[in-house]
mmCIF file of C-alpha atoms in Angstrom:
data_model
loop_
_atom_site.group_PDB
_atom_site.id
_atom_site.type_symbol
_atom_site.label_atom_id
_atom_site.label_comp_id
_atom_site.label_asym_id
_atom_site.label_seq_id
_atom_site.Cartn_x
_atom_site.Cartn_y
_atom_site.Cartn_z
ATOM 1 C CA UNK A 16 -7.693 -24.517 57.479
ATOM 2 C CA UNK A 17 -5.488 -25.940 54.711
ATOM 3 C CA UNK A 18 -2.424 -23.010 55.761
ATOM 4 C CA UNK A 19 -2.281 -20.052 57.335
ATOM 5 C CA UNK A 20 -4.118 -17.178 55.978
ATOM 6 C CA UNK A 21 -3.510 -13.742 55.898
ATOM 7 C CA UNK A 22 -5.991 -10.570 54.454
ATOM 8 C CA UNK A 23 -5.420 -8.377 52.903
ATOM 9 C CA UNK A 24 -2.861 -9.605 50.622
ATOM 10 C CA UNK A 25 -1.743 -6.164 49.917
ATOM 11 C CA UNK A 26 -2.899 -3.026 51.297
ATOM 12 C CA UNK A 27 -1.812 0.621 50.383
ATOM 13 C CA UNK A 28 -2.761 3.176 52.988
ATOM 14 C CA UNK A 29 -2.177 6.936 53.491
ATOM 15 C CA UNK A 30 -0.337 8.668 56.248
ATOM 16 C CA UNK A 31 -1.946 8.690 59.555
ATOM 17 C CA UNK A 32 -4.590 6.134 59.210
ATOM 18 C CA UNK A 33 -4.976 3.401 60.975
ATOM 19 C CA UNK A 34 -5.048 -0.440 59.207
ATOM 20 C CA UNK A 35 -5.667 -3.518 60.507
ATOM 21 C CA UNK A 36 -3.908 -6.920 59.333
ATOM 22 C CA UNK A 37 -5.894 -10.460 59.596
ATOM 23 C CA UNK A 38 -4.616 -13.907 60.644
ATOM 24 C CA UNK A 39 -6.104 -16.933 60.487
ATOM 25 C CA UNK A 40 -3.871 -19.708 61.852
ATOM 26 C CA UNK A 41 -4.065 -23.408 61.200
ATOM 27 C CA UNK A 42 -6.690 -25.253 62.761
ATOM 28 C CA UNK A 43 -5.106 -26.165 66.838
ATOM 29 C CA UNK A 44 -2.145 -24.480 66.494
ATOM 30 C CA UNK A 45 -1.891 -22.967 69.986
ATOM 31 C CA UNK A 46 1.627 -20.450 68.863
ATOM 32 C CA UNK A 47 0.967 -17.614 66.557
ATOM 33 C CA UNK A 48 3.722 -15.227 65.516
ATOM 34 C CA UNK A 49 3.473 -11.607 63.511
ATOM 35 C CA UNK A 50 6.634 -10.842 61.967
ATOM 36 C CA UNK A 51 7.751 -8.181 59.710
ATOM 37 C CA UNK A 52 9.882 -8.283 56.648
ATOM 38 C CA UNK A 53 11.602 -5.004 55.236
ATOM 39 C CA UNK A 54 14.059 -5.050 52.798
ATOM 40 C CA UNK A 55 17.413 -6.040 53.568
ATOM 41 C CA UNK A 56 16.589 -6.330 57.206
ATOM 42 C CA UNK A 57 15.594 -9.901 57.540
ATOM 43 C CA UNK A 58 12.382 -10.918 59.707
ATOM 44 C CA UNK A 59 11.363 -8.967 62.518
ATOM 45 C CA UNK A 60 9.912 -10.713 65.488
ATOM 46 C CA UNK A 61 6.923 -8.006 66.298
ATOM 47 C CA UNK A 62 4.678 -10.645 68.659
ATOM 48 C CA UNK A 63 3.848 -13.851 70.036
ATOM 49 C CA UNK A 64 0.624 -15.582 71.315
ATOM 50 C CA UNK A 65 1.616 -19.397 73.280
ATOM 51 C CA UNK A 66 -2.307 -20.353 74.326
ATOM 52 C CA UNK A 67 -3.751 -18.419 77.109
ATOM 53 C CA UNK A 68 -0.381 -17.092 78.365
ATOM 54 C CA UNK A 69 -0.178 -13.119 78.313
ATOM 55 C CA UNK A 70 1.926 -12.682 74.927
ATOM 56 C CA UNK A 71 5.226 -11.892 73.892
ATOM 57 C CA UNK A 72 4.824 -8.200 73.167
ATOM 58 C CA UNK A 73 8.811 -7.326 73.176
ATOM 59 C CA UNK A 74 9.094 -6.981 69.715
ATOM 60 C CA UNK A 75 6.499 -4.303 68.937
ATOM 61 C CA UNK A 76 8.373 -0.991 67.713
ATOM 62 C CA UNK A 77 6.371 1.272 69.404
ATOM 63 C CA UNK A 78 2.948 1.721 70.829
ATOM 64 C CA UNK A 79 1.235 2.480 67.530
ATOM 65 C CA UNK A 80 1.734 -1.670 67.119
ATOM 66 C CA UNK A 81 -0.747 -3.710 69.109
ATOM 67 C CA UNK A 82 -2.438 -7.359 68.565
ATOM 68 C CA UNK A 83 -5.199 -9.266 69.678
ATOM 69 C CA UNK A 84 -6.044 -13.205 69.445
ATOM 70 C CA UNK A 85 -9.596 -13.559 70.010
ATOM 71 C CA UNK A 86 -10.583 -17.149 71.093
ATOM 72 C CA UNK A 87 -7.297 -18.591 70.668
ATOM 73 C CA UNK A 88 -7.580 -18.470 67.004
ATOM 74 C CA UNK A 89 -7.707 -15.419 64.475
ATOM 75 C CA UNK A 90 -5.667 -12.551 65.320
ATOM 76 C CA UNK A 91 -5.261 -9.181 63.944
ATOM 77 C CA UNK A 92 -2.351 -6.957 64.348
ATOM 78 C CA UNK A 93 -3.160 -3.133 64.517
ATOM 79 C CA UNK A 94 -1.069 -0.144 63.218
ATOM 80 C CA UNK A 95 -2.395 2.901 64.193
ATOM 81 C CA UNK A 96 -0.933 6.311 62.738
ATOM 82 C CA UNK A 97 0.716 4.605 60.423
ATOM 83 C CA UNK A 98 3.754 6.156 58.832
ATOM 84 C CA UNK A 99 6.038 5.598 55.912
ATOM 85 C CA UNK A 100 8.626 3.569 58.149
ATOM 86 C CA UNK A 101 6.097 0.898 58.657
ATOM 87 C CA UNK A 102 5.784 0.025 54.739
ATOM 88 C CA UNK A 103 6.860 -3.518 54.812
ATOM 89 C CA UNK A 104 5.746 -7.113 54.628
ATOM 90 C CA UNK A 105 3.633 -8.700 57.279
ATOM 91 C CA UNK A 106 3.994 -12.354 58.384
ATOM 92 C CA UNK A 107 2.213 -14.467 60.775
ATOM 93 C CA UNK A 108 2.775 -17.817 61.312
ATOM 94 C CA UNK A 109 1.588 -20.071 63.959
ATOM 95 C CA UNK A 110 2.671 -23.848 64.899
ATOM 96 C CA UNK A 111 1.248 -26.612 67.624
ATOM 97 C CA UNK A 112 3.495 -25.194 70.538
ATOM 98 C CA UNK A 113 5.996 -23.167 70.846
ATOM 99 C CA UNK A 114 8.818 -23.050 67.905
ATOM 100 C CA UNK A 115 11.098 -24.373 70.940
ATOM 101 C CA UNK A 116 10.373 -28.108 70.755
ATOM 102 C CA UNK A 117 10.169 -30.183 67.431
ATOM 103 C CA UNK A 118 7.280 -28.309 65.958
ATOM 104 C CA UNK A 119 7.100 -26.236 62.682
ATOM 105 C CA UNK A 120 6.159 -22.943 62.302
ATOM 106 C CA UNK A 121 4.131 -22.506 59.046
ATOM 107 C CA UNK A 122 4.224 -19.041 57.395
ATOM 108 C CA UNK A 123 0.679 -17.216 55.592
ATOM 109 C CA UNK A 124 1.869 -15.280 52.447
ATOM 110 C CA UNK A 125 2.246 -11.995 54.396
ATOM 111 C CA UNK A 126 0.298 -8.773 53.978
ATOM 112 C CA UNK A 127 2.432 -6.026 51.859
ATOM 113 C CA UNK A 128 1.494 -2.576 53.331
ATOM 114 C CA UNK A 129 2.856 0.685 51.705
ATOM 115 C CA UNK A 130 2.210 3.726 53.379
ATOM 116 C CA UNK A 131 2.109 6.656 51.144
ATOM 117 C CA UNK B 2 20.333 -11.060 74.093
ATOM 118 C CA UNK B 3 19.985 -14.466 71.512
ATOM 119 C CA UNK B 4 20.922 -13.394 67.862
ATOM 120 C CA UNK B 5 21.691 -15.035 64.276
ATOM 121 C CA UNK B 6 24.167 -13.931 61.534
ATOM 122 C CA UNK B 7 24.395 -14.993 58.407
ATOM 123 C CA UNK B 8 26.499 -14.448 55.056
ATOM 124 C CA UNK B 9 24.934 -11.750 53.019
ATOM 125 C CA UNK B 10 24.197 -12.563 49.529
ATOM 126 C CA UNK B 11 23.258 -12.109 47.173
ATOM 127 C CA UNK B 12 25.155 -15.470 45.883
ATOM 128 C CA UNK B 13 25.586 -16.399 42.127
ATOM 129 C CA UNK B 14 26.197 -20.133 41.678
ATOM 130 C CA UNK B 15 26.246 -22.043 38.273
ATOM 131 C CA UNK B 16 24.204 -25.029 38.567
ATOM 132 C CA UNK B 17 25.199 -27.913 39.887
ATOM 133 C CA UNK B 18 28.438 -25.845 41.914
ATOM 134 C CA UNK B 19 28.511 -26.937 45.885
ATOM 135 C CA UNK B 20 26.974 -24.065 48.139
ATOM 136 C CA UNK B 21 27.869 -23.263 51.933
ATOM 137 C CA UNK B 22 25.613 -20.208 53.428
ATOM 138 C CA UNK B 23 27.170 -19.744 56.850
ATOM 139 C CA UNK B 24 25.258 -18.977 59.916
ATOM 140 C CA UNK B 25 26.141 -18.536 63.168
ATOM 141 C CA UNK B 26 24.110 -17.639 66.624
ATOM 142 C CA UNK B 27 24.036 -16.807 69.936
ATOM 143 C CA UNK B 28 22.042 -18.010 72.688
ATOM 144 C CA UNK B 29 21.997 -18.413 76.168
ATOM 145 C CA UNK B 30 20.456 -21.526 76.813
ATOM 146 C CA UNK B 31 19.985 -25.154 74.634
ATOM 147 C CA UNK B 32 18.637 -23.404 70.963
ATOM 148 C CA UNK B 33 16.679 -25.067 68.240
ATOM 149 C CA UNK B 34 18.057 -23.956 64.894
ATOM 150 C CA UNK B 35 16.156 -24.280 62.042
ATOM 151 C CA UNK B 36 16.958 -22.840 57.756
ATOM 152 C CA UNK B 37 13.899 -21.425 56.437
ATOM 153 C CA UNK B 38 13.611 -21.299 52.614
ATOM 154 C CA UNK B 39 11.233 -18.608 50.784
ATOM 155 C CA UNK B 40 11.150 -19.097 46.940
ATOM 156 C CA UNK B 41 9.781 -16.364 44.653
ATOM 157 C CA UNK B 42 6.655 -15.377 44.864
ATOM 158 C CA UNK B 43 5.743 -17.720 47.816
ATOM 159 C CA UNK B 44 6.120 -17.673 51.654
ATOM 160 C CA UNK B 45 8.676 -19.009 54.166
ATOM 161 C CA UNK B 46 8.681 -22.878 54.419
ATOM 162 C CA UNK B 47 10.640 -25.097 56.625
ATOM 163 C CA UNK B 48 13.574 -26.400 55.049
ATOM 164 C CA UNK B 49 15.555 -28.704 57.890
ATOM 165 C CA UNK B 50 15.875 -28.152 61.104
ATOM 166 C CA UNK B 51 18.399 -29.778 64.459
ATOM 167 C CA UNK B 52 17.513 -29.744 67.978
ATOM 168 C CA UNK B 53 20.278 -30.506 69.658
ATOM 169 C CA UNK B 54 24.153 -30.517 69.599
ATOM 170 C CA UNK B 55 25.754 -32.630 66.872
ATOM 171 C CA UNK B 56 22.406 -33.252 64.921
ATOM 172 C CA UNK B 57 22.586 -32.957 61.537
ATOM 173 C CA UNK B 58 18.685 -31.473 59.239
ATOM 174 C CA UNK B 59 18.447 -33.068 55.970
ATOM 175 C CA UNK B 60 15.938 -32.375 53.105
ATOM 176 C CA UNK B 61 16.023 -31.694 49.257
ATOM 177 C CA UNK B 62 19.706 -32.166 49.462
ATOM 178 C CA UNK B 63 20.565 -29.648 51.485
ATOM 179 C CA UNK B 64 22.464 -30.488 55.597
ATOM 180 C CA UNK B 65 23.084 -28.751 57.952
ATOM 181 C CA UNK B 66 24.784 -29.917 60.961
ATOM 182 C CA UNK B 67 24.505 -27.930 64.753
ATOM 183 C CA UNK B 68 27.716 -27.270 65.782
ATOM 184 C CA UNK B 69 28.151 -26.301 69.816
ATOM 185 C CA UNK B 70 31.390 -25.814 69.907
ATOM 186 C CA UNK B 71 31.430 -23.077 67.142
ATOM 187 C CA UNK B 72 27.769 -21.801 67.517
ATOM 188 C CA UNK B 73 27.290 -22.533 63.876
ATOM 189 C CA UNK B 74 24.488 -24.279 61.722
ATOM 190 C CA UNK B 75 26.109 -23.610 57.780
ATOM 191 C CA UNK B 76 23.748 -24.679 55.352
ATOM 192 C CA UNK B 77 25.544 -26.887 52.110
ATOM 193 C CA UNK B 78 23.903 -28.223 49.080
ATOM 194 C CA UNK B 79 26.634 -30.589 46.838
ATOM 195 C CA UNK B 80 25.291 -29.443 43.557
ATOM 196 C CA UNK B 81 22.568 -26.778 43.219
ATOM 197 C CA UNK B 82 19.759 -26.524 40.926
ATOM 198 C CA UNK B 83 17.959 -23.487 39.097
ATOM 199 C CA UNK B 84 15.048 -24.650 41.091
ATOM 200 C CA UNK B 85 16.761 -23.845 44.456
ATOM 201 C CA UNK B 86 17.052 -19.992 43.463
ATOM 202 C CA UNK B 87 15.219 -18.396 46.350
ATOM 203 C CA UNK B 88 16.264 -16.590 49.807
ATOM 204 C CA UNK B 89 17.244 -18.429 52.716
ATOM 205 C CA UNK B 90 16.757 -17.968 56.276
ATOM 206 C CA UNK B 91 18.730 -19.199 59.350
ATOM 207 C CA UNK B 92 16.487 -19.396 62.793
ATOM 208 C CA UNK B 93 16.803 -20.265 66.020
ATOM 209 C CA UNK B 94 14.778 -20.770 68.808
ATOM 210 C CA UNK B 95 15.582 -21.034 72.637
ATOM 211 C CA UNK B 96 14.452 -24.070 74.817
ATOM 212 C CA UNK B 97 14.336 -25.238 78.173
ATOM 213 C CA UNK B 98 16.531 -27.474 79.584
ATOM 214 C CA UNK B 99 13.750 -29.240 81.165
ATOM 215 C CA UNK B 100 11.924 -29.132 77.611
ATOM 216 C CA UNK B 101 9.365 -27.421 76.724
ATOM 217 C CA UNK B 102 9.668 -24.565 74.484
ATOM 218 C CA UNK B 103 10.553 -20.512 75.089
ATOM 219 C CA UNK B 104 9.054 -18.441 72.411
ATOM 220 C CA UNK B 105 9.590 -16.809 69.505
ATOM 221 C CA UNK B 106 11.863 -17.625 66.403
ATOM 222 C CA UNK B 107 14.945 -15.672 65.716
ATOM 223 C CA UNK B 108 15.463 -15.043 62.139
ATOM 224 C CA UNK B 109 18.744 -14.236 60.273
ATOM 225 C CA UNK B 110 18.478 -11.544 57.808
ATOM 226 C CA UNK B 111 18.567 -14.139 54.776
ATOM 227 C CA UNK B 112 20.637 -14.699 52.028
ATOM 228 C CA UNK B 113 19.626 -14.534 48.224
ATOM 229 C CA UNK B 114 20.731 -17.440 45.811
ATOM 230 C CA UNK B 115 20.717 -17.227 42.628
ATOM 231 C CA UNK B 116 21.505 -20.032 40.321
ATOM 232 C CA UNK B 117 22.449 -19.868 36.922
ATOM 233 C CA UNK B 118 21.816 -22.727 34.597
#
C-alpha cells in the first residue's frame, strides 16, 4: 500500500473486554513495530516482527498484550482485559529491515483506544 | 540497557528565533540516531537521521550532528517557522558492528514546539 495503515482509527471500549488493533504494513517491508504513545511518556516500544525471526516481545507490559503477523504482512496486536491504564495511542510502523541500518521506519496514524 | 533523553518542552519560540532541542543517549554498541517529527493531527515522519560518528542529518533546515564523544545528537533549526510547530522525537537504534541491524527503535519522550508568528 501507499503507507501504513492502521483500523480502527479510534476505538472506545469498556472495562474488561478484549479489542483487537489492525496493521497493515507497506508492501515488502519485512520490520514491523507496535508502539504505544501515552501522554507525556513518549513512545513505548511494545513489539517487533524482523521476517521469520521469533519477535521482539520485551516490550509488552504484561501478558494481557500479545501480537501476531500472519504471512509476514498484516498484524494485529491484542489487548485482552483491557483496563483504564491501557487508554493510549497505538502505533505501528514497519520499514525494509531492521531500523538498524539506513532504512526508515514509516509510522500508520495510530489507533486511539480509551477504556472506560 | 540503551536509552534516550531529551529536553522537555513544551518550547515557545517567535518565528524565525534559532532552536536547539538537546538529546542525548546511551547505548552499548555502534547506534543509529534518528529525530522523528509528528505535526498536528498527523503521524510520526522521519525528519534526518546519522549513522555513524561525526555524521551530520540534514532536511527542512534542521541538523543534527552525532556526537561520540558526548553521546549527543541536538537537533538546531537557524530560524524557525510557524509551520515547524509540532512535537519532536529523538531515536536511536542499535547496530552491529559487522552491520546488519538489531531491532527496535528507541524513542525519546518528545518535545513540543510551538512557534509564534
Amino acid at each position: 500500500g501507499a503507507g501504513v495503515s492502521q483500523s480502527p482509527s479510534n476505538k472506545v471500549t469498556e472495562k474488561g473486554k478484549d479489542v483487537e488493533l489492525r496493521c497493515d504494513p507497506i508492501s515488502g517491508h519485512t520490520a514491523l513495530y507496535w508502539y504505544r504513545q501515552s501522554l507525556g511518556q513518549g513512545l513505548e516500544f511494545l513489539i517487533y516482527f524482523q521476517g521469520n525471526s521469533a519477535p521482539d516481545k520485551s516490550g509488552l507490559p504484561s501478558d494481557r498484550f500479545s501480537a501476531e503477523r500472519t504471512g509476514g504482512s498484516v498484524s494485529t496486536l491484542t489487548i485482552q482485559r483491557t483496563q483504564q491504564e491501557d487508554s493510549a495511542v497505538y502505533l505501528c510502523a514497519s520499514s525494509l529491515g531492521g531500523a538498524g541500518m539506513n532504512t526508515e521506519a514509516f509510522f500508520g496514524q495510530g489507533t486511539r483506544l480509551t477504556v472506560v | 540497557g540503551n536509552s534516550v533523553t531529551q529536553m522537555e518542552g513544551p518550547v515557545t519560540l517567535s518565528e524565525e528565533a534559532f532552536l536547539t532541542i538537546n538529546c542525548t543517549y546511551t547505548a552499548t554498541g555502534y547506534p543509529s540516531l534518528f529525530w522523528y517529527v509528528q505535526y498536528p493531527g498527523e503521524g510520526l515522519q522521519l525528519l534526518l537521521k546519522a549513522t555513524k560518528a561525526d555524521d551530520k542529518g540534514s532536511n527542512k533546515g534542521f541538523e543534527a550532528t552525532y556526537r561520540k564523544e558526548t553521546t549527543s545528537f541536538h537537533l538546531e533549526k537557524g530560524s524557525v517557522q510557524v509551520s515547524d510547530s509540532a512535537v519532536y522525537f529523538c531515536a536511536l537504534s542499535e547496530r552491529s558492528r559487522y552491520g546488519g541491524s538489531q531491532g527496535n527503535l528507541i524513542f525519546g519522550k518528545g518535545t513540543k514546539l510551538s512557534v509564534k508568528p
